[in-house]
Amino acid sequence: MRKEEWRRLTGILLEILAVAAAYYAAARIGLLLRVVVEGAVVTALWLPTGVAVAALLWFGPRIWPGIALGTYLSIQHLGSFQVTDAGILVGNTVAPLCAYLLLRRVDFRTDITRLRDGLALVFLGGLLPMLLSATIGTGVLLATGDLAPDDFLPVWSAWWAGDAMGVLVVTPLLLVLTRVRMPHDAYRIAEAAALAVGTGFVALAASRSSLSLLFLVFPLLIWAAVRFQLPGSAPCVLVLSVVVIWAATDRAGPFEGHTLFEVMVNLQALNGSAALTALLLSALVTEQNNIREEIERVCEDLAEVVERLAPRGPGD
């Protein structure tokens, strides 16, 4: 019994360390596109929140120390960890835990095959619980004097949007990775490759053009959601978000000549609309496909029953 318990504890410890490493790696990547809003460092897409929520859905709440450790390492990367930073650490740990509890409360399925799963992930996994991390984080900055009261709202809104976008963009992608299967049809493979390359090219061209052409990416996202559902649309949304955030931080294309607050609002509106379109449309199409398959199975079973019950002639 002791040996089995030791193995179980070792497994949990390895899971915690793996989550901490993934959280920290995602933070390092996310900070490459960071911006400074009123003296506070924020990102338009905070990848670690998506990693944290996905890890909780996979392993359960026992891996929360990994999220806390990853947050600590991320703060340490920006500067020496202060006692007041403990509030930010708590907020970044509690928010994903609340997201996990809310999703479990509504019987969320990690395969996101129902429209209700997509809606739950948007509102109960992203928008609602990330209010905690944004409020606690900006509250700590305000209490320590690192943030002026007049700057609270811009920093809070950017913080909240970045954390929520991490869940909307990264969590679906991680959840579908475990069930992605390479298509056997060469045409489907070519179509998927064309979608990925086309999304990156259109996003790059539109985000670097002075014309307002960012809406051109939505037909590609709809195409990906209808043809490949979440395994196809989730990577496209990630590519779009990274390319557009890169252009926004460079103040290129449609983001040129605007204040930082205006850039963040436009950027989050685009990323949020893209994530919602891909996630909800993918879930809706998947749900409809499952319903059609279930109806077809029922019809086949009914046809077999009718065939057995049908009266047979003398020669049968």
C-alpha atoms as a PDB file:
ATOM      1  CA  MET A   1       0.000   0.000   0.000  1.00  0.00           C
ATOM      2  CA  ARG A   2       2.814   2.402   0.862  1.00  0.00           C
ATOM      3  CA  LYS A   3       4.500   1.702  -2.457  1.00  0.00           C
ATOM      4  CA  GLU A   4       1.299   2.439  -4.393  1.00  0.00           C
ATOM      5  CA  GLU A   5       0.735   5.615  -2.418  1.00  0.00           C
ATOM      6  CA  TRP A   6       4.318   6.711  -3.034  1.00  0.00           C
ATOM      7  CA  ARG A   7       3.830   6.176  -6.778  1.00  0.00           C
ATOM      8  CA  ARG A   8       0.617   8.175  -6.696  1.00  0.00           C
ATOM      9  CA  LEU A   9       2.277  11.070  -4.862  1.00  0.00           C
ATOM     10  CA  THR A  10       5.216  10.957  -7.266  1.00  0.00           C
ATOM     11  CA  GLY A  11       2.826  11.097 -10.203  1.00  0.00           C
ATOM     12  CA  ILE A  12       1.011  14.101  -8.734  1.00  0.00           C
ATOM     13  CA  LEU A  13       4.326  15.868  -8.088  1.00  0.00           C
ATOM     14  CA  LEU A  14       5.417  15.298 -11.675  1.00  0.00           C
ATOM     15  CA  GLU A  15       2.095  16.659 -12.915  1.00  0.00           C
ATOM     16  CA  ILE A  16       2.520  19.768 -10.749  1.00  0.00           C
ATOM     17  CA  LEU A  17       6.049  20.367 -12.040  1.00  0.00           C
ATOM     18  CA  ALA A  18       4.930  19.816 -15.630  1.00  0.00           C
ATOM     19  CA  VAL A  19       2.118  22.342 -15.240  1.00  0.00           C
ATOM     20  CA  ALA A  20       4.508  24.865 -13.665  1.00  0.00           C
ATOM     21  CA  ALA A  21       6.967  24.414 -16.534  1.00  0.00           C
ATOM     22  CA  ALA A  22       4.227  24.758 -19.163  1.00  0.00           C
ATOM     23  CA  TYR A  23       2.808  27.834 -17.410  1.00  0.00           C
ATOM     24  CA  TYR A  24       6.222  29.494 -17.231  1.00  0.00           C
ATOM     25  CA  ALA A  25       7.057  28.647 -20.858  1.00  0.00           C
ATOM     26  CA  ALA A  26       3.711  30.076 -21.993  1.00  0.00           C
ATOM     27  CA  ALA A  27       4.372  33.203 -19.940  1.00  0.00           C
ATOM     28  CA  ARG A  28       7.777  33.701 -21.549  1.00  0.00           C
ATOM     29  CA  ILE A  29       6.187  33.425 -24.993  1.00  0.00           C
ATOM     30  CA  GLY A  30       3.317  35.738 -24.073  1.00  0.00           C
ATOM     31  CA  LEU A  31       5.653  38.373 -22.684  1.00  0.00           C
ATOM     32  CA  LEU A  32       7.352  38.664 -26.071  1.00  0.00           C
ATOM     33  CA  LEU A  33       4.301  40.654 -27.187  1.00  0.00           C
ATOM     34  CA  ARG A  34       3.758  42.580 -23.963  1.00  0.00           C
ATOM     35  CA  VAL A  35       2.806  46.219 -23.837  1.00  0.00           C
ATOM     36  CA  VAL A  36       2.945  48.751 -21.033  1.00  0.00           C
ATOM     37  CA  VAL A  37      -0.409  50.303 -20.162  1.00  0.00           C
ATOM     38  CA  GLU A  38      -0.080  53.207 -17.739  1.00  0.00           C
ATOM     39  CA  GLY A  39       3.137  51.720 -16.349  1.00  0.00           C
ATOM     40  CA  ALA A  40       1.754  48.179 -15.928  1.00  0.00           C
ATOM     41  CA  VAL A  41       2.954  45.268 -18.063  1.00  0.00           C
ATOM     42  CA  VAL A  42       0.020  43.485 -19.763  1.00  0.00           C
ATOM     43  CA  THR A  43      -0.457  41.282 -22.790  1.00  0.00           C
ATOM     44  CA  ALA A  44      -3.358  41.150 -25.210  1.00  0.00           C
ATOM     45  CA  LEU A  45      -3.186  37.348 -25.098  1.00  0.00           C
ATOM     46  CA  TRP A  46      -2.008  35.882 -21.782  1.00  0.00           C
ATOM     47  CA  LEU A  47      -1.305  32.284 -22.790  1.00  0.00           C
ATOM     48  CA  PRO A  48      -0.795  30.881 -19.245  1.00  0.00           C
ATOM     49  CA  THR A  49      -4.462  31.254 -18.295  1.00  0.00           C
ATOM     50  CA  GLY A  50      -5.401  28.953 -21.145  1.00  0.00           C
ATOM     51  CA  VAL A  51      -2.728  26.484 -20.053  1.00  0.00           C
ATOM     52  CA  ALA A  52      -3.936  26.631 -16.443  1.00  0.00           C
ATOM     53  CA  VAL A  53      -7.610  25.999 -17.241  1.00  0.00           C
ATOM     54  CA  ALA A  54      -6.773  23.144 -19.607  1.00  0.00           C
ATOM     55  CA  ALA A  55      -4.459  21.560 -17.005  1.00  0.00           C
ATOM     56  CA  LEU A  56      -7.176  21.748 -14.350  1.00  0.00           C
ATOM     57  CA  LEU A  57      -9.683  20.109 -16.687  1.00  0.00           C
ATOM     58  CA  TRP A  58      -7.191  17.325 -17.419  1.00  0.00           C
ATOM     59  CA  PHE A  59      -5.708  16.622 -13.985  1.00  0.00           C
ATOM     60  CA  GLY A  60      -8.161  18.177 -11.537  1.00  0.00           C
ATOM     61  CA  PRO A  61      -7.675  20.803  -8.816  1.00  0.00           C
ATOM     62  CA  ARG A  62      -4.767  18.919  -7.213  1.00  0.00           C
ATOM     63  CA  ILE A  63      -2.324  20.588  -9.636  1.00  0.00           C
ATOM     64  CA  TRP A  64      -3.072  24.138  -8.425  1.00  0.00           C
ATOM     65  CA  PRO A  65       0.438  24.414  -6.835  1.00  0.00           C
ATOM     66  CA  GLY A  66       1.846  24.120 -10.359  1.00  0.00           C
ATOM     67  CA  ILE A  67      -0.139  27.197 -11.403  1.00  0.00           C
ATOM     68  CA  ALA A  68       1.083  29.092  -8.342  1.00  0.00           C
ATOM     69  CA  LEU A  69       4.690  28.055  -8.982  1.00  0.00           C
ATOM     70  CA  GLY A  70       4.454  29.015 -12.639  1.00  0.00           C
ATOM     71  CA  THR A  71       3.022  32.417 -11.668  1.00  0.00           C
ATOM     72  CA  TYR A  72       5.842  32.954  -9.183  1.00  0.00           C
ATOM     73  CA  LEU A  73       8.480  32.156 -11.817  1.00  0.00           C
ATOM     74  CA  SER A  74       6.769  34.492 -14.299  1.00  0.00           C
ATOM     75  CA  ILE A  75       6.766  37.378 -11.816  1.00  0.00           C
ATOM     76  CA  GLN A  76      10.376  36.611 -10.919  1.00  0.00           C
ATOM     77  CA  HIS A  77      11.265  36.839 -14.613  1.00  0.00           C
ATOM     78  CA  LEU A  78       9.961  40.412 -14.781  1.00  0.00           C
ATOM     79  CA  GLY A  79      11.736  41.457 -11.571  1.00  0.00           C
ATOM     80  CA  SER A  80      12.493  40.325  -8.066  1.00  0.00           C
ATOM     81  CA  PHE A  81       9.434  38.910  -6.310  1.00  0.00           C
ATOM     82  CA  GLN A  82       8.051  41.271  -3.665  1.00  0.00           C
ATOM     83  CA  VAL A  83       5.699  40.499  -0.803  1.00  0.00           C
ATOM     84  CA  THR A  84       2.991  42.555  -2.474  1.00  0.00           C
ATOM     85  CA  ASP A  85       3.273  40.350  -5.556  1.00  0.00           C
ATOM     86  CA  ALA A  86       1.670  37.590  -3.504  1.00  0.00           C
ATOM     87  CA  GLY A  87      -1.693  39.178  -4.296  1.00  0.00           C
ATOM     88  CA  ILE A  88      -1.087  38.800  -8.027  1.00  0.00           C
ATOM     89  CA  LEU A  89       0.011  35.210  -7.453  1.00  0.00           C
ATOM     90  CA  VAL A  90      -3.205  34.482  -5.572  1.00  0.00           C
ATOM     91  CA  GLY A  91      -5.352  36.110  -8.252  1.00  0.00           C
ATOM     92  CA  ASN A  92      -3.685  34.197 -11.092  1.00  0.00           C
ATOM     93  CA  THR A  93      -4.160  30.927  -9.192  1.00  0.00           C
ATOM     94  CA  VAL A  94      -7.703  31.452  -7.923  1.00  0.00           C
ATOM     95  CA  ALA A  95      -9.161  32.615 -11.255  1.00  0.00           C
ATOM     96  CA  PRO A  96      -8.415  29.356 -13.169  1.00  0.00           C
ATOM     97  CA  LEU A  97      -9.613  27.340 -10.163  1.00  0.00           C
ATOM     98  CA  CYS A  98     -12.912  29.227 -10.213  1.00  0.00           C
ATOM     99  CA  ALA A  99     -13.163  28.625 -13.952  1.00  0.00           C
ATOM    100  CA  TYR A 100     -12.660  24.892 -13.371  1.00  0.00           C
ATOM    101  CA  LEU A 101     -15.289  24.747 -10.617  1.00  0.00           C
ATOM    102  CA  LEU A 102     -17.838  26.666 -12.680  1.00  0.00           C
ATOM    103  CA  LEU A 103     -17.285  24.459 -15.714  1.00  0.00           C
ATOM    104  CA  ARG A 104     -17.624  21.284 -13.663  1.00  0.00           C
ATOM    105  CA  ARG A 105     -20.793  22.657 -12.095  1.00  0.00           C
ATOM    106  CA  VAL A 106     -22.491  22.799 -15.507  1.00  0.00           C
ATOM    107  CA  ASP A 107     -21.192  19.384 -16.653  1.00  0.00           C
ATOM    108  CA  PHE A 108     -18.716  20.801 -19.167  1.00  0.00           C
ATOM    109  CA  ARG A 109     -17.339  18.262 -21.652  1.00  0.00           C
ATOM    110  CA  THR A 110     -13.726  18.713 -22.682  1.00  0.00           C
ATOM    111  CA  ASP A 111     -14.419  17.533 -26.233  1.00  0.00           C
ATOM    112  CA  ILE A 112     -16.667  20.618 -26.689  1.00  0.00           C
ATOM    113  CA  THR A 113     -19.134  18.729 -28.871  1.00  0.00           C
ATOM    114  CA  ARG A 114     -22.170  20.697 -27.712  1.00  0.00           C
ATOM    115  CA  LEU A 115     -23.085  24.343 -28.142  1.00  0.00           C
ATOM    116  CA  ARG A 116     -23.617  24.597 -24.379  1.00  0.00           C
ATOM    117  CA  ASP A 117     -19.983  23.528 -23.863  1.00  0.00           C
ATOM    118  CA  GLY A 118     -18.787  26.355 -26.087  1.00  0.00           C
ATOM    119  CA  LEU A 119     -20.962  28.883 -24.291  1.00  0.00           C
ATOM    120  CA  ALA A 120     -19.823  27.581 -20.906  1.00  0.00           C
ATOM    121  CA  LEU A 121     -16.160  27.912 -21.833  1.00  0.00           C
ATOM    122  CA  VAL A 122     -16.684  31.471 -23.078  1.00  0.00           C
ATOM    123  CA  PHE A 123     -18.620  32.818 -20.120  1.00  0.00           C
ATOM    124  CA  LEU A 124     -17.893  30.508 -17.175  1.00  0.00           C
ATOM    125  CA  GLY A 125     -14.354  29.591 -18.173  1.00  0.00           C
ATOM    126  CA  GLY A 126     -13.114  32.888 -19.561  1.00  0.00           C
ATOM    127  CA  LEU A 127     -15.062  36.105 -19.175  1.00  0.00           C
ATOM    128  CA  LEU A 128     -16.483  35.668 -15.666  1.00  0.00           C
ATOM    129  CA  PRO A 129     -13.671  34.078 -13.569  1.00  0.00           C
ATOM    130  CA  MET A 130     -10.924  36.193 -15.128  1.00  0.00           C
ATOM    131  CA  LEU A 131     -12.543  39.199 -13.492  1.00  0.00           C
ATOM    132  CA  LEU A 132     -10.900  37.912 -10.304  1.00  0.00           C
ATOM    133  CA  SER A 133      -7.335  37.903 -11.586  1.00  0.00           C
ATOM    134  CA  ALA A 134      -7.727  41.311 -13.221  1.00  0.00           C
ATOM    135  CA  THR A 135      -9.368  42.884 -10.176  1.00  0.00           C
ATOM    136  CA  ILE A 136      -6.910  41.430  -7.677  1.00  0.00           C
ATOM    137  CA  GLY A 137      -3.896  42.234  -9.842  1.00  0.00           C
ATOM    138  CA  THR A 138      -4.796  45.835 -10.542  1.00  0.00           C
ATOM    139  CA  GLY A 139      -6.001  46.228  -6.952  1.00  0.00           C
ATOM    140  CA  VAL A 140      -2.543  45.244  -5.710  1.00  0.00           C
ATOM    141  CA  LEU A 141      -0.891  47.760  -8.028  1.00  0.00           C
ATOM    142  CA  LEU A 142      -3.299  50.445  -6.849  1.00  0.00           C
ATOM    143  CA  ALA A 143      -2.766  49.631  -3.168  1.00  0.00           C
ATOM    144  CA  THR A 144       1.020  49.706  -3.480  1.00  0.00           C
ATOM    145  CA  GLY A 145       0.986  53.041  -5.285  1.00  0.00           C
ATOM    146  CA  ASP A 146       2.367  51.580  -8.526  1.00  0.00           C
ATOM    147  CA  LEU A 147      -0.850  52.554 -10.302  1.00  0.00           C
ATOM    148  CA  ALA A 148      -2.670  55.870 -10.174  1.00  0.00           C
ATOM    149  CA  PRO A 149      -6.435  55.747  -9.486  1.00  0.00           C
ATOM    150  CA  ASP A 150      -7.181  57.395 -12.835  1.00  0.00           C
ATOM    151  CA  ASP A 151      -5.291  54.598 -14.618  1.00  0.00           C
ATOM    152  CA  PHE A 152      -7.122  51.768 -12.897  1.00  0.00           C
ATOM    153  CA  LEU A 153      -9.801  51.192 -15.559  1.00  0.00           C
ATOM    154  CA  PRO A 154      -7.484  51.003 -18.627  1.00  0.00           C
ATOM    155  CA  VAL A 155      -5.105  48.595 -16.875  1.00  0.00           C
ATOM    156  CA  TRP A 156      -7.946  46.524 -15.430  1.00  0.00           C
ATOM    157  CA  SER A 157      -9.704  46.183 -18.790  1.00  0.00           C
ATOM    158  CA  ALA A 158      -6.489  45.226 -20.592  1.00  0.00           C
ATOM    159  CA  TRP A 159      -5.605  42.710 -17.856  1.00  0.00           C
ATOM    160  CA  TRP A 160      -9.058  41.133 -17.898  1.00  0.00           C
ATOM    161  CA  ALA A 161      -9.222  40.937 -21.691  1.00  0.00           C
ATOM    162  CA  GLY A 162      -5.753  39.376 -21.936  1.00  0.00           C
ATOM    163  CA  ASP A 163      -6.545  36.697 -19.336  1.00  0.00           C
ATOM    164  CA  ALA A 164      -9.939  35.931 -20.881  1.00  0.00           C
ATOM    165  CA  MET A 165      -8.461  35.691 -24.376  1.00  0.00           C
ATOM    166  CA  GLY A 166      -5.910  33.196 -23.087  1.00  0.00           C
ATOM    167  CA  VAL A 167      -8.788  30.888 -22.134  1.00  0.00           C
ATOM    168  CA  LEU A 168     -10.788  31.468 -25.320  1.00  0.00           C
ATOM    169  CA  VAL A 169      -7.821  30.913 -27.657  1.00  0.00           C
ATOM    170  CA  VAL A 170      -5.465  28.482 -25.902  1.00  0.00           C
ATOM    171  CA  THR A 171      -7.741  26.213 -23.844  1.00  0.00           C
ATOM    172  CA  PRO A 172      -9.819  24.906 -26.813  1.00  0.00           C
ATOM    173  CA  LEU A 173      -6.629  24.290 -28.790  1.00  0.00           C
ATOM    174  CA  LEU A 174      -5.051  22.265 -25.973  1.00  0.00           C
ATOM    175  CA  LEU A 175      -8.242  20.296 -25.326  1.00  0.00           C
ATOM    176  CA  VAL A 176      -8.577  19.176 -28.944  1.00  0.00           C
ATOM    177  CA  LEU A 177      -4.912  18.208 -29.311  1.00  0.00           C
ATOM    178  CA  THR A 178      -5.564  14.945 -27.483  1.00  0.00           C
ATOM    179  CA  ARG A 179      -8.150  13.828 -30.043  1.00  0.00           C
ATOM    180  CA  VAL A 180      -6.836  15.250 -33.316  1.00  0.00           C
ATOM    181  CA  ARG A 181      -6.431  12.626 -36.022  1.00  0.00           C
ATOM    182  CA  MET A 182      -4.640  13.213 -39.308  1.00  0.00           C
ATOM    183  CA  PRO A 183      -7.109  12.927 -42.227  1.00  0.00           C
ATOM    184  CA  HIS A 184      -6.529   9.948 -44.513  1.00  0.00           C
ATOM    185  CA  ASP A 185      -7.844  11.809 -47.527  1.00  0.00           C
ATOM    186  CA  ALA A 186      -5.091  13.703 -49.373  1.00  0.00           C
ATOM    187  CA  TYR A 187      -7.603  16.363 -50.392  1.00  0.00           C
ATOM    188  CA  ARG A 188      -8.539  17.013 -46.748  1.00  0.00           C
ATOM    189  CA  ILE A 189      -4.859  17.351 -45.810  1.00  0.00           C
ATOM    190  CA  ALA A 190      -4.299  19.826 -48.634  1.00  0.00           C
ATOM    191  CA  GLU A 191      -7.422  21.746 -47.614  1.00  0.00           C
ATOM    192  CA  ALA A 192      -6.270  21.957 -43.980  1.00  0.00           C
ATOM    193  CA  ALA A 193      -2.807  23.149 -45.045  1.00  0.00           C
ATOM    194  CA  ALA A 194      -4.341  25.754 -47.343  1.00  0.00           C
ATOM    195  CA  LEU A 195      -6.525  26.995 -44.478  1.00  0.00           C
ATOM    196  CA  ALA A 196      -3.574  27.386 -42.104  1.00  0.00           C
ATOM    197  CA  VAL A 197      -1.363  29.116 -44.657  1.00  0.00           C
ATOM    198  CA  GLY A 198      -4.226  31.251 -45.960  1.00  0.00           C
ATOM    199  CA  THR A 199      -5.188  32.429 -42.484  1.00  0.00           C
ATOM    200  CA  GLY A 200      -1.612  33.438 -41.711  1.00  0.00           C
ATOM    201  CA  PHE A 201      -1.159  35.199 -45.051  1.00  0.00           C
ATOM    202  CA  VAL A 202      -4.473  37.082 -44.932  1.00  0.00           C
ATOM    203  CA  ALA A 203      -3.924  38.084 -41.292  1.00  0.00           C
ATOM    204  CA  LEU A 204      -0.404  39.310 -42.047  1.00  0.00           C
ATOM    205  CA  ALA A 205      -1.477  41.277 -45.115  1.00  0.00           C
ATOM    206  CA  ALA A 206      -4.565  42.776 -43.468  1.00  0.00           C
ATOM    207  CA  SER A 207      -2.766  43.718 -40.230  1.00  0.00           C
ATOM    208  CA  ARG A 208       0.034  45.482 -42.116  1.00  0.00           C
ATOM    209  CA  SER A 209      -2.222  47.340 -44.531  1.00  0.00           C
ATOM    210  CA  SER A 210      -3.432  50.873 -43.857  1.00  0.00           C
ATOM    211  CA  LEU A 211      -6.869  49.794 -45.069  1.00  0.00           C
ATOM    212  CA  SER A 212      -9.391  48.245 -42.664  1.00  0.00           C
ATOM    213  CA  LEU A 213      -9.265  44.712 -44.071  1.00  0.00           C
ATOM    214  CA  LEU A 214      -9.106  42.620 -40.910  1.00  0.00           C
ATOM    215  CA  PHE A 215     -12.639  41.355 -41.520  1.00  0.00           C
ATOM    216  CA  LEU A 216     -11.257  39.242 -44.396  1.00  0.00           C
ATOM    217  CA  VAL A 217     -10.081  36.592 -41.934  1.00  0.00           C
ATOM    218  CA  PHE A 218     -13.609  35.675 -40.857  1.00  0.00           C
ATOM    219  CA  PRO A 219     -14.553  33.714 -44.013  1.00  0.00           C
ATOM    220  CA  LEU A 220     -11.465  31.557 -43.397  1.00  0.00           C
ATOM    221  CA  LEU A 221     -12.427  30.987 -39.756  1.00  0.00           C
ATOM    222  CA  ILE A 222     -15.964  30.031 -40.786  1.00  0.00           C
ATOM    223  CA  TRP A 223     -14.571  27.698 -43.439  1.00  0.00           C
ATOM    224  CA  ALA A 224     -12.307  26.040 -40.859  1.00  0.00           C
ATOM    225  CA  ALA A 225     -15.128  25.681 -38.314  1.00  0.00           C
ATOM    226  CA  VAL A 226     -17.597  24.196 -40.806  1.00  0.00           C
ATOM    227  CA  ARG A 227     -15.155  21.805 -42.486  1.00  0.00           C
ATOM    228  CA  PHE A 228     -12.898  20.768 -39.577  1.00  0.00           C
ATOM    229  CA  GLN A 229     -14.738  22.003 -36.476  1.00  0.00           C
ATOM    230  CA  LEU A 230     -12.582  22.872 -33.469  1.00  0.00           C
ATOM    231  CA  PRO A 231      -9.436  20.928 -34.500  1.00  0.00           C
ATOM    232  CA  GLY A 232      -9.288  23.143 -37.582  1.00  0.00           C
ATOM    233  CA  SER A 233     -10.593  26.476 -36.312  1.00  0.00           C
ATOM    234  CA  ALA A 234      -8.666  26.637 -33.006  1.00  0.00           C
ATOM    235  CA  PRO A 235      -5.191  26.712 -34.635  1.00  0.00           C
ATOM    236  CA  CYS A 236      -6.402  29.328 -37.125  1.00  0.00           C
ATOM    237  CA  VAL A 237      -7.584  31.577 -34.296  1.00  0.00           C
ATOM    238  CA  LEU A 238      -4.208  31.240 -32.558  1.00  0.00           C
ATOM    239  CA  VAL A 239      -2.347  32.137 -35.762  1.00  0.00           C
ATOM    240  CA  LEU A 240      -4.625  35.117 -36.315  1.00  0.00           C
ATOM    241  CA  SER A 241      -4.229  36.382 -32.740  1.00  0.00           C
ATOM    242  CA  VAL A 242      -0.442  36.153 -32.752  1.00  0.00           C
ATOM    243  CA  VAL A 243      -0.092  37.897 -36.119  1.00  0.00           C
ATOM    244  CA  VAL A 244      -2.515  40.695 -35.233  1.00  0.00           C
ATOM    245  CA  ILE A 245      -1.004  41.255 -31.781  1.00  0.00           C
ATOM    246  CA  TRP A 246       2.418  41.501 -33.411  1.00  0.00           C
ATOM    247  CA  ALA A 247       1.119  44.204 -35.761  1.00  0.00           C
ATOM    248  CA  ALA A 248      -0.606  46.022 -32.894  1.00  0.00           C
ATOM    249  CA  THR A 249       2.558  46.155 -30.770  1.00  0.00           C
ATOM    250  CA  ASP A 250       4.413  47.570 -33.791  1.00  0.00           C
ATOM    251  CA  ARG A 251       1.590  50.095 -34.348  1.00  0.00           C
ATOM    252  CA  ALA A 252       1.376  48.978 -37.969  1.00  0.00           C
ATOM    253  CA  GLY A 253      -1.474  49.019 -40.457  1.00  0.00           C
ATOM    254  CA  PRO A 254      -4.900  49.820 -38.971  1.00  0.00           C
ATOM    255  CA  PHE A 255      -3.343  50.289 -35.508  1.00  0.00           C
ATOM    256  CA  GLU A 256      -1.159  53.195 -36.597  1.00  0.00           C
ATOM    257  CA  GLY A 257      -1.957  56.636 -35.222  1.00  0.00           C
ATOM    258  CA  HIS A 258      -4.148  55.431 -32.350  1.00  0.00           C
ATOM    259  CA  THR A 259      -3.604  55.699 -28.624  1.00  0.00           C
ATOM    260  CA  LEU A 260      -2.575  52.572 -26.747  1.00  0.00           C
ATOM    261  CA  PHE A 261      -6.013  52.278 -25.170  1.00  0.00           C
ATOM    262  CA  GLU A 262      -7.695  52.480 -28.590  1.00  0.00           C
ATOM    263  CA  VAL A 263      -5.301  49.867 -29.959  1.00  0.00           C
ATOM    264  CA  MET A 264      -6.070  47.502 -27.077  1.00  0.00           C
ATOM    265  CA  VAL A 265      -9.833  47.950 -27.480  1.00  0.00           C
ATOM    266  CA  ASN A 266      -9.720  47.268 -31.237  1.00  0.00           C
ATOM    267  CA  LEU A 267      -7.355  44.359 -30.761  1.00  0.00           C
ATOM    268  CA  GLN A 268      -9.453  42.675 -28.092  1.00  0.00           C
ATOM    269  CA  ALA A 269     -12.635  43.231 -30.090  1.00  0.00           C
ATOM    270  CA  LEU A 270     -11.081  41.471 -33.085  1.00  0.00           C
ATOM    271  CA  ASN A 271      -9.553  38.609 -31.102  1.00  0.00           C
ATOM    272  CA  GLY A 272     -12.711  38.120 -29.073  1.00  0.00           C
ATOM    273  CA  SER A 273     -14.942  38.085 -32.152  1.00  0.00           C
ATOM    274  CA  ALA A 274     -12.638  35.616 -33.919  1.00  0.00           C
ATOM    275  CA  ALA A 275     -12.470  33.283 -30.916  1.00  0.00           C
ATOM    276  CA  LEU A 276     -16.232  33.390 -30.362  1.00  0.00           C
ATOM    277  CA  THR A 277     -16.960  32.773 -34.048  1.00  0.00           C
ATOM    278  CA  ALA A 278     -14.637  29.780 -34.266  1.00  0.00           C
ATOM    279  CA  LEU A 279     -15.526  28.241 -30.907  1.00  0.00           C
ATOM    280  CA  LEU A 280     -19.307  28.568 -31.023  1.00  0.00           C
ATOM    281  CA  LEU A 281     -19.678  27.719 -34.717  1.00  0.00           C
ATOM    282  CA  SER A 282     -17.431  24.667 -34.303  1.00  0.00           C
ATOM    283  CA  ALA A 283     -19.450  23.468 -31.319  1.00  0.00           C
ATOM    284  CA  LEU A 284     -22.723  24.041 -33.177  1.00  0.00           C
ATOM    285  CA  VAL A 285     -21.585  22.157 -36.288  1.00  0.00           C
ATOM    286  CA  THR A 286     -20.222  19.288 -34.173  1.00  0.00           C
ATOM    287  CA  GLU A 287     -23.473  19.047 -32.240  1.00  0.00           C
ATOM    288  CA  GLN A 288     -25.516  18.979 -35.435  1.00  0.00           C
ATOM    289  CA  ASN A 289     -23.253  16.314 -36.950  1.00  0.00           C
ATOM    290  CA  ASN A 290     -23.622  14.161 -33.834  1.00  0.00           C
ATOM    291  CA  ILE A 291     -27.414  14.544 -33.932  1.00  0.00           C
ATOM    292  CA  ARG A 292     -27.495  13.543 -37.602  1.00  0.00           C
ATOM    293  CA  GLU A 293     -25.320  10.486 -36.948  1.00  0.00           C
ATOM    294  CA  GLU A 294     -27.526   9.468 -34.028  1.00  0.00           C
ATOM    295  CA  ILE A 295     -30.656   9.790 -36.180  1.00  0.00           C
ATOM    296  CA  GLU A 296     -29.032   7.696 -38.900  1.00  0.00           C
ATOM    297  CA  ARG A 297     -28.157   4.971 -36.366  1.00  0.00           C
ATOM    298  CA  VAL A 298     -31.703   4.958 -35.017  1.00  0.00           C
ATOM    299  CA  CYS A 299     -33.107   4.694 -38.547  1.00  0.00           C
ATOM    300  CA  GLU A 300     -30.805   1.765 -39.326  1.00  0.00           C
ATOM    301  CA  ASP A 301     -31.813  -0.019 -36.110  1.00  0.00           C
ATOM    302  CA  LEU A 302     -35.486   0.622 -36.881  1.00  0.00           C
ATOM    303  CA  ALA A 303     -35.068  -0.733 -40.401  1.00  0.00           C
ATOM    304  CA  GLU A 304     -33.542  -3.929 -39.002  1.00  0.00           C
ATOM    305  CA  VAL A 305     -36.429  -4.348 -36.557  1.00  0.00           C
ATOM    306  CA  VAL A 306     -39.011  -3.802 -39.304  1.00  0.00           C
ATOM    307  CA  GLU A 307     -37.230  -6.330 -41.504  1.00  0.00           C
ATOM    308  CA  ARG A 308     -37.331  -8.948 -38.747  1.00  0.00           C
ATOM    309  CA  LEU A 309     -41.015  -8.330 -37.987  1.00  0.00           C
ATOM    310  CA  ALA A 310     -42.144  -8.203 -41.610  1.00  0.00           C
ATOM    311  CA  PRO A 311     -44.242 -11.251 -42.599  1.00  0.00           C
ATOM    312  CA  ARG A 312     -42.406 -13.640 -44.867  1.00  0.00           C
ATOM    313  CA  GLY A 313     -43.885 -15.395 -47.864  1.00  0.00           C
ATOM    314  CA  PRO A 314     -44.052 -19.170 -48.322  1.00  0.00           C
ATOM    315  CA  GLY A 315     -40.838 -19.171 -50.332  1.00  0.00           C
ATOM    316  CA  ASP A 316     -38.869 -17.064 -47.834  1.00  0.00           C
END
